[in-house]
Tab-separated table of N, CA, C and O in Angstrom:
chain	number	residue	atom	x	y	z
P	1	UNK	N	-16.506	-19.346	7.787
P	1	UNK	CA	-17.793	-18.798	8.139
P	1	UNK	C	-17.669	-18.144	9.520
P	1	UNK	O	-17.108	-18.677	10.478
P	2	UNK	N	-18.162	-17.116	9.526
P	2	UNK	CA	-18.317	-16.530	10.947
P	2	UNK	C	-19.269	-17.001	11.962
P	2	UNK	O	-20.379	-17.444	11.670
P	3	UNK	N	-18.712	-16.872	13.438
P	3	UNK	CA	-19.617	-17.336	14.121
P	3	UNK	C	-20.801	-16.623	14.218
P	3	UNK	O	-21.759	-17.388	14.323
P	4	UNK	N	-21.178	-15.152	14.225
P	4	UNK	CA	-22.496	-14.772	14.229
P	4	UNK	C	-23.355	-15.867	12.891
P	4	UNK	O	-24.412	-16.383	13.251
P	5	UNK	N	-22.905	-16.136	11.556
P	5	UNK	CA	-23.303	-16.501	10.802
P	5	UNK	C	-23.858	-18.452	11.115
P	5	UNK	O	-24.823	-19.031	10.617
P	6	UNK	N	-22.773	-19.026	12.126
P	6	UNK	CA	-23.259	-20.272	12.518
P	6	UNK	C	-24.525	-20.003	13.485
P	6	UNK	O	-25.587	-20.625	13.459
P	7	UNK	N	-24.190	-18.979	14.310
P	7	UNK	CA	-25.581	-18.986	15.336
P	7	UNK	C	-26.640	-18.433	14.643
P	7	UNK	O	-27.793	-18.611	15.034
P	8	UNK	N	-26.359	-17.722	13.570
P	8	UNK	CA	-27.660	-17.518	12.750
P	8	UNK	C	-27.957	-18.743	12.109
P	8	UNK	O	-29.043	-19.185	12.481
P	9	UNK	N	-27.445	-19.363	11.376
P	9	UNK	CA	-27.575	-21.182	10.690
P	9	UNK	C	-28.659	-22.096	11.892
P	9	UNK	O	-29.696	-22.749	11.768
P	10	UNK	N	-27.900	-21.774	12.883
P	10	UNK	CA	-28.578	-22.740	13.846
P	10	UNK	C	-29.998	-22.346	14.381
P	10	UNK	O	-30.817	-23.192	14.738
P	11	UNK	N	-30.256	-20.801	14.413
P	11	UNK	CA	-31.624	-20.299	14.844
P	11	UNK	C	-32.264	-20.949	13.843
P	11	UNK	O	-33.013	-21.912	14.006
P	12	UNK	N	-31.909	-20.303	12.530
P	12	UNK	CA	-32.979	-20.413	11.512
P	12	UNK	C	-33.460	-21.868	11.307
P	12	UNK	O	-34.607	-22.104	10.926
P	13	UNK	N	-32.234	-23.181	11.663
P	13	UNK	CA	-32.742	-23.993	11.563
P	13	UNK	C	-33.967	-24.595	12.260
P	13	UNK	O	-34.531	-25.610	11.852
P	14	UNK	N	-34.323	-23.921	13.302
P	14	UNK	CA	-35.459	-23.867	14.150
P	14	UNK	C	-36.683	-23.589	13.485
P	14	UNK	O	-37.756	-23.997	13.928
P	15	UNK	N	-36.588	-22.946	12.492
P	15	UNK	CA	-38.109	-21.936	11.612
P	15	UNK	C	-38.674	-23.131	11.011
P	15	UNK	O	-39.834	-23.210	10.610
P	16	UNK	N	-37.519	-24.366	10.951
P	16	UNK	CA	-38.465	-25.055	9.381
P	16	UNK	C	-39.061	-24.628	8.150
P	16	UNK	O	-40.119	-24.244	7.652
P	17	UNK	N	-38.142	-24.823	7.962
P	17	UNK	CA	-38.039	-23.685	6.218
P	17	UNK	C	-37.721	-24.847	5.562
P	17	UNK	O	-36.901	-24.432	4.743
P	18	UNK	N	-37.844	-26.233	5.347
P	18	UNK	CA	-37.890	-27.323	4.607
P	18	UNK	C	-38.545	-26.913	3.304
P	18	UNK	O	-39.603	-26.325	3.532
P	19	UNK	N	-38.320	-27.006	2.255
P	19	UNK	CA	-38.639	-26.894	1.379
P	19	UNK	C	-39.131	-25.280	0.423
P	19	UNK	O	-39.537	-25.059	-0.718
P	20	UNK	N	-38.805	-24.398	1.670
P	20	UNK	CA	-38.944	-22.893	1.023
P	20	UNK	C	-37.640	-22.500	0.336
P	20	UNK	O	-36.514	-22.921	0.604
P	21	UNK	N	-38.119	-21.311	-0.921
P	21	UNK	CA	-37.241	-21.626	-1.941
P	21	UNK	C	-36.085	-20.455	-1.232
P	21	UNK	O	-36.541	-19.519	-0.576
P	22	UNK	N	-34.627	-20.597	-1.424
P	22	UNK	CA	-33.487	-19.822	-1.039
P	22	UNK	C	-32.034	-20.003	-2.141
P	22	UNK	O	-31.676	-20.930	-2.867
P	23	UNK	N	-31.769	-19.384	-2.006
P	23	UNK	CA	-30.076	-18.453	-2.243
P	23	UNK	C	-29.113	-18.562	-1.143
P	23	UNK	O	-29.513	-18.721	0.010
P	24	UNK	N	-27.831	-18.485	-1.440
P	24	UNK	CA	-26.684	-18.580	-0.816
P	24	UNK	C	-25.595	-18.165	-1.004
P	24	UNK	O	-24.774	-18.987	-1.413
P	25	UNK	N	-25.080	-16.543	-0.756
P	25	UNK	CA	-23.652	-16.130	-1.589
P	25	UNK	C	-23.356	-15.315	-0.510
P	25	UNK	O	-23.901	-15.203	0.588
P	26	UNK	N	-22.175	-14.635	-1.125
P	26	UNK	CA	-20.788	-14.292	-0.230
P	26	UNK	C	-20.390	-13.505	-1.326
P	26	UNK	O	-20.564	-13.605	-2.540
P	27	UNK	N	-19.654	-12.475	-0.398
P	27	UNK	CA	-18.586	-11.702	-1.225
P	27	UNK	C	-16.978	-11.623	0.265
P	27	UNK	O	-16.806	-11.388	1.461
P	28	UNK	N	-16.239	-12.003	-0.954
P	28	UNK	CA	-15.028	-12.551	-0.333
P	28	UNK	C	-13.744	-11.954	-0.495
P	28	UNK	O	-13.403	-11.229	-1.429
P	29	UNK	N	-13.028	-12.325	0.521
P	29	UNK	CA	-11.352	-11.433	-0.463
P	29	UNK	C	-10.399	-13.087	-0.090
P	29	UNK	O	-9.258	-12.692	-0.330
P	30	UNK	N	-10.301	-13.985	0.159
P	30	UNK	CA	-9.886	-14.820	1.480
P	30	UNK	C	-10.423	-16.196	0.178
P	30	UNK	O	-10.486	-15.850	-1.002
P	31	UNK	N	-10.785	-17.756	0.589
P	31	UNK	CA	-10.827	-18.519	-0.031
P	31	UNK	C	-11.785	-18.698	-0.193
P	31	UNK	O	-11.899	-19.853	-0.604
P	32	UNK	N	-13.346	-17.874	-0.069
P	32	UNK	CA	-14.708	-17.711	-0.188
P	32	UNK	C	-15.956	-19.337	-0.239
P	32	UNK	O	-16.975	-19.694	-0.829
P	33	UNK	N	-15.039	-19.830	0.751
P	33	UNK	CA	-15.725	-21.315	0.918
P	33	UNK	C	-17.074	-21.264	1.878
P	33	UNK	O	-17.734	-22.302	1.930
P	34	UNK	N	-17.530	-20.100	2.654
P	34	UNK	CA	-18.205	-19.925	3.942
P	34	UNK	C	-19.900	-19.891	2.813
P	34	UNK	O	-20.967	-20.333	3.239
P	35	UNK	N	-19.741	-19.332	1.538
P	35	UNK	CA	-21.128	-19.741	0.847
P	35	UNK	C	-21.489	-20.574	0.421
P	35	UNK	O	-22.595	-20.710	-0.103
P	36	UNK	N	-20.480	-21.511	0.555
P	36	UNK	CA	-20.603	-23.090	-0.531
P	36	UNK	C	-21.251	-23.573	0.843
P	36	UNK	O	-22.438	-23.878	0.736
P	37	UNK	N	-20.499	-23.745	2.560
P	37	UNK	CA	-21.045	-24.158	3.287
P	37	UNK	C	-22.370	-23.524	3.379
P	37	UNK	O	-23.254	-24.244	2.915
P	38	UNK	N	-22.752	-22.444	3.816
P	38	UNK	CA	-24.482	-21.795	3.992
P	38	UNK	C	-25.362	-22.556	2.948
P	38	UNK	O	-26.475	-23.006	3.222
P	39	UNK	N	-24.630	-22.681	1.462
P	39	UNK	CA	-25.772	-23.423	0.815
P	39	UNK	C	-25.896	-25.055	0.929
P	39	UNK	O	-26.975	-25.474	0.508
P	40	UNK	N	-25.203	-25.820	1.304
P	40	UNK	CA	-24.971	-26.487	1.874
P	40	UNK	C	-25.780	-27.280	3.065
P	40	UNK	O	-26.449	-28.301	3.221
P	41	UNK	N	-25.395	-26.401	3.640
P	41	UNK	CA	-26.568	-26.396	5.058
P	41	UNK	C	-27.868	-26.291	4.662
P	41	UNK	O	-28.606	-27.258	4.847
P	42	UNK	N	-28.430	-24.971	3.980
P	42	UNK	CA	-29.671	-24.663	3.825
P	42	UNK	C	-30.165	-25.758	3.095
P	42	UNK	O	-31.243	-26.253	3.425
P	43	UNK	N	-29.098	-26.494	1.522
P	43	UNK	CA	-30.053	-27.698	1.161
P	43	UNK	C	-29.881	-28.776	1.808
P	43	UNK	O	-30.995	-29.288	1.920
P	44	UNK	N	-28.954	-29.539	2.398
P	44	UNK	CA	-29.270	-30.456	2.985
P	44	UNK	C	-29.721	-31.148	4.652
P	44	UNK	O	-30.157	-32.228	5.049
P	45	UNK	N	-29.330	-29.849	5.280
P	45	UNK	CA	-29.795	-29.995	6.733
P	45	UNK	C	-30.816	-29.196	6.951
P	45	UNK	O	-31.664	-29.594	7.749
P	46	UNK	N	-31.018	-27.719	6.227
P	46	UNK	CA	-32.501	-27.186	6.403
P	46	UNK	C	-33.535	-28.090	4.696
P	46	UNK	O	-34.289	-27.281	4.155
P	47	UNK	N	-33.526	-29.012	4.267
P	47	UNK	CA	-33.701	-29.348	3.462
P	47	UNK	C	-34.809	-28.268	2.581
P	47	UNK	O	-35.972	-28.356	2.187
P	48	UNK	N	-33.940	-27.437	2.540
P	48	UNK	CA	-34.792	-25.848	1.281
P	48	UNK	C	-34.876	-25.959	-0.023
P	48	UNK	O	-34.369	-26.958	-0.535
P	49	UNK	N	-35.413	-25.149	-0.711
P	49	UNK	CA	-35.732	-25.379	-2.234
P	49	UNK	C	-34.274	-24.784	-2.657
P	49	UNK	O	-34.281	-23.577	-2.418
P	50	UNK	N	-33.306	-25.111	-3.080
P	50	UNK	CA	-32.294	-23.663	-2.869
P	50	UNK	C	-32.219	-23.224	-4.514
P	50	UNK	O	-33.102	-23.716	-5.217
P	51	UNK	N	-31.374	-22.462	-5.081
P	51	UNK	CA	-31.828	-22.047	-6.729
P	51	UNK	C	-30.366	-22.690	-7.232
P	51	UNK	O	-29.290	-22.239	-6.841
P	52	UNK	N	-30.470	-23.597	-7.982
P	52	UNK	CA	-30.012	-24.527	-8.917
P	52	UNK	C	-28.134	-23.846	-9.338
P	52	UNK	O	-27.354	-24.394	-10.116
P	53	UNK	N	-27.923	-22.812	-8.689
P	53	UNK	CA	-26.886	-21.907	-9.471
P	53	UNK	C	-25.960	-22.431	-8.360
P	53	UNK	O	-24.749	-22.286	-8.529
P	54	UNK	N	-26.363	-22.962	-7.361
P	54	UNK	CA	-25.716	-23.269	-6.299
P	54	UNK	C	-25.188	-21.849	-5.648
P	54	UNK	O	-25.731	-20.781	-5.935
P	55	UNK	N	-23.885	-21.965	-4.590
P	55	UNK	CA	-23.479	-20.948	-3.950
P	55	UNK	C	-22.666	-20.126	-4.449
P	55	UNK	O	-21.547	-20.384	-4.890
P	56	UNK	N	-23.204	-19.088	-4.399
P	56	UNK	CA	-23.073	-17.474	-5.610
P	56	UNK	C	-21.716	-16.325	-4.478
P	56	UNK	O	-21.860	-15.458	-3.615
P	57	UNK	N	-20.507	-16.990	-5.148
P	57	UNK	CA	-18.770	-16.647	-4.100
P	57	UNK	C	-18.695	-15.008	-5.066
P	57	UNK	O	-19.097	-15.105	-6.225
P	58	UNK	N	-18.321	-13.917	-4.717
P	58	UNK	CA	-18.160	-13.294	-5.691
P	58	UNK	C	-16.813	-12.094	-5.092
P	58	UNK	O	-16.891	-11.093	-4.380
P	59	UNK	N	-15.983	-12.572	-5.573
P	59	UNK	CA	-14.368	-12.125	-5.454
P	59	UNK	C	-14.776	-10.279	-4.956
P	59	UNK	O	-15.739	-9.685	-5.442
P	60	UNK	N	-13.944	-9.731	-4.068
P	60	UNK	CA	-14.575	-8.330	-3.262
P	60	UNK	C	-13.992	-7.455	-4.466
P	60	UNK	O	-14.531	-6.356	-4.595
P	61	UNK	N	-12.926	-7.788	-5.409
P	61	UNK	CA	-12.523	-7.019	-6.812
P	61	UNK	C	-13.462	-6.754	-8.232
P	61	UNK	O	-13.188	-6.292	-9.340
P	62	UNK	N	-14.628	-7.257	-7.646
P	62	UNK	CA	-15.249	-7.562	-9.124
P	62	UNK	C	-16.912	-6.741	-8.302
P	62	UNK	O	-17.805	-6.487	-9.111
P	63	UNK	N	-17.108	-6.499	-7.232
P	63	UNK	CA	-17.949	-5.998	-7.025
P	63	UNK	C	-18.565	-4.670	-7.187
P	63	UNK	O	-19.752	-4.457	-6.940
P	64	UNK	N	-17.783	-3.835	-7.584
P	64	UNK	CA	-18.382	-2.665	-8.420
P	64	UNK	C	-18.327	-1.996	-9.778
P	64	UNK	O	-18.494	-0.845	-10.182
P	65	UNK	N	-17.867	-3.799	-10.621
P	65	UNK	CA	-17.181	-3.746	-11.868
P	65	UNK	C	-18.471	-4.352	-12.466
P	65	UNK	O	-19.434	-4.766	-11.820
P	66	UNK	N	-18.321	-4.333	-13.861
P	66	UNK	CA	-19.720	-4.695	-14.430
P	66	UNK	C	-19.862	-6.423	-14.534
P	66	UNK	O	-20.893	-7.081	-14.674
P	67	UNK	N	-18.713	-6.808	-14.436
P	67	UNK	CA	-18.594	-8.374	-14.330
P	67	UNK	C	-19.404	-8.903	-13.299
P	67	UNK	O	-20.292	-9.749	-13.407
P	68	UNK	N	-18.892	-8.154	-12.009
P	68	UNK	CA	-19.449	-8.467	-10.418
P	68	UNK	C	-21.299	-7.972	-10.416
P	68	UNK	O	-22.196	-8.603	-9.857
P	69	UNK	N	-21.439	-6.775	-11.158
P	69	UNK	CA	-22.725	-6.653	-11.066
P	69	UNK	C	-23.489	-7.641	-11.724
P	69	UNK	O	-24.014	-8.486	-10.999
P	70	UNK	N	-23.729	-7.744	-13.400
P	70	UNK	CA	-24.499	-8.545	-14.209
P	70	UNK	C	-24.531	-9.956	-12.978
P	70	UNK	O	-25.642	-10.250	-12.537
P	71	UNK	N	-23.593	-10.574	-12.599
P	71	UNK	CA	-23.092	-11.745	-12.165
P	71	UNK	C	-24.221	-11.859	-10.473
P	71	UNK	O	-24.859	-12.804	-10.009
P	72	UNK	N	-24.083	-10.863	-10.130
P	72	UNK	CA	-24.982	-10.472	-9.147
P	72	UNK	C	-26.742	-10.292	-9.649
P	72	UNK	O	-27.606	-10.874	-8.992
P	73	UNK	N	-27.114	-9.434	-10.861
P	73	UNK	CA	-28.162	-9.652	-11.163
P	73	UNK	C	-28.699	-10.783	-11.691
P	73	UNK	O	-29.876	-11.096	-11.514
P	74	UNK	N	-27.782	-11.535	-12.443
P	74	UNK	CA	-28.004	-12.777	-12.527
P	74	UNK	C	-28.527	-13.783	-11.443
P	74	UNK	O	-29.525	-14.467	-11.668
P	75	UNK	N	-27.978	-13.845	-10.509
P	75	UNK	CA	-28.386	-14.783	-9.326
P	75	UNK	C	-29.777	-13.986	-8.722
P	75	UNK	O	-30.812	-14.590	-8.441
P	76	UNK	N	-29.628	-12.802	-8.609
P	76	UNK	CA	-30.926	-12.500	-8.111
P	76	UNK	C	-32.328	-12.481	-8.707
P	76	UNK	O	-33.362	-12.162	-8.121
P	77	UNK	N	-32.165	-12.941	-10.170
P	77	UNK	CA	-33.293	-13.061	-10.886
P	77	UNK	C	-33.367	-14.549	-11.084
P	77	UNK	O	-34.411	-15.090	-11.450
P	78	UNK	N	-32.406	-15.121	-10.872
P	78	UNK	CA	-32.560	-16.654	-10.299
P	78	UNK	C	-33.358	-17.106	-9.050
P	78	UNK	O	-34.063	-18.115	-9.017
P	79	UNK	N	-33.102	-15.958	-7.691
P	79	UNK	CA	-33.985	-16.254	-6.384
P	79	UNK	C	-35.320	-16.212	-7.152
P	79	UNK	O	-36.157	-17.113	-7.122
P	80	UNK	N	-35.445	-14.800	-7.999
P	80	UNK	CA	-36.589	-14.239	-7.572
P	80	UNK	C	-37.410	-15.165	-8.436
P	80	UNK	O	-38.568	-15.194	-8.020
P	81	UNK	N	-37.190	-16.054	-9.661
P	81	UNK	CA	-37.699	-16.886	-10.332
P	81	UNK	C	-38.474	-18.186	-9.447
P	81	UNK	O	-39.609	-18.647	-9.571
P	82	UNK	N	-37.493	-18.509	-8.629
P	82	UNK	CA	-37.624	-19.492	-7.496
P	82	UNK	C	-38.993	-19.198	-6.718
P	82	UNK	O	-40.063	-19.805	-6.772
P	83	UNK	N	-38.601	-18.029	-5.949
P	83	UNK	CA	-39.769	-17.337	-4.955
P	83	UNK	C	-40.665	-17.362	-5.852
P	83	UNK	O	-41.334	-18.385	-5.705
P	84	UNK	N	-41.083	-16.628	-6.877
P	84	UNK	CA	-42.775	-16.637	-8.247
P	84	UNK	C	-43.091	-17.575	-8.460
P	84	UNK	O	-44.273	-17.769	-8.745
P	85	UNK	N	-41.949	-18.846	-8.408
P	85	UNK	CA	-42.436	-20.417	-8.516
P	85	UNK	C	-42.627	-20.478	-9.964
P	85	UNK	O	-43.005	-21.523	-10.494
């Protein structure tokens, strides 16, 4: 995980966002572990609603392939299910 991305972790943990609903992914070339941590964090130390698919890693080879897309719309109609409640 990058450090801009920890000092962002740590602001946001300030907002109290306990229980608001969230997502957590990455696109990676490397061992793409930095989204498993963000979701991670967000459910158990920002204790958030997070969306059930867990943390959404998506290899930087598959991102403008139709695998990487569907796979991508998939999770995002997962947030957005979350957010409509």
């Amino acid at each position: 995980m990058t450090e801009n991305m920890k000092t962002f972790l740590f602001l946001a943990q300030k907002a109290n966002l306990g229980g608001k609903p969230a997502g957590a992914f990455g696109s990676h070339t490397h061992t793409g572990e930095a989204s498993k941590f963000i979701f991670d964090t967000m459910e158990f130390v920002f204790k958030m609603d997070m969306v059930n698919l867990g943390p959404f890693a998506l290899k930087e080879g598959l991102v403008g392939l139709d695998e990487g897309i569907h796979a991508c719309q998939a999770y995002g109609r997962a947030v957005g299910k979350k957010v409509a409640g």
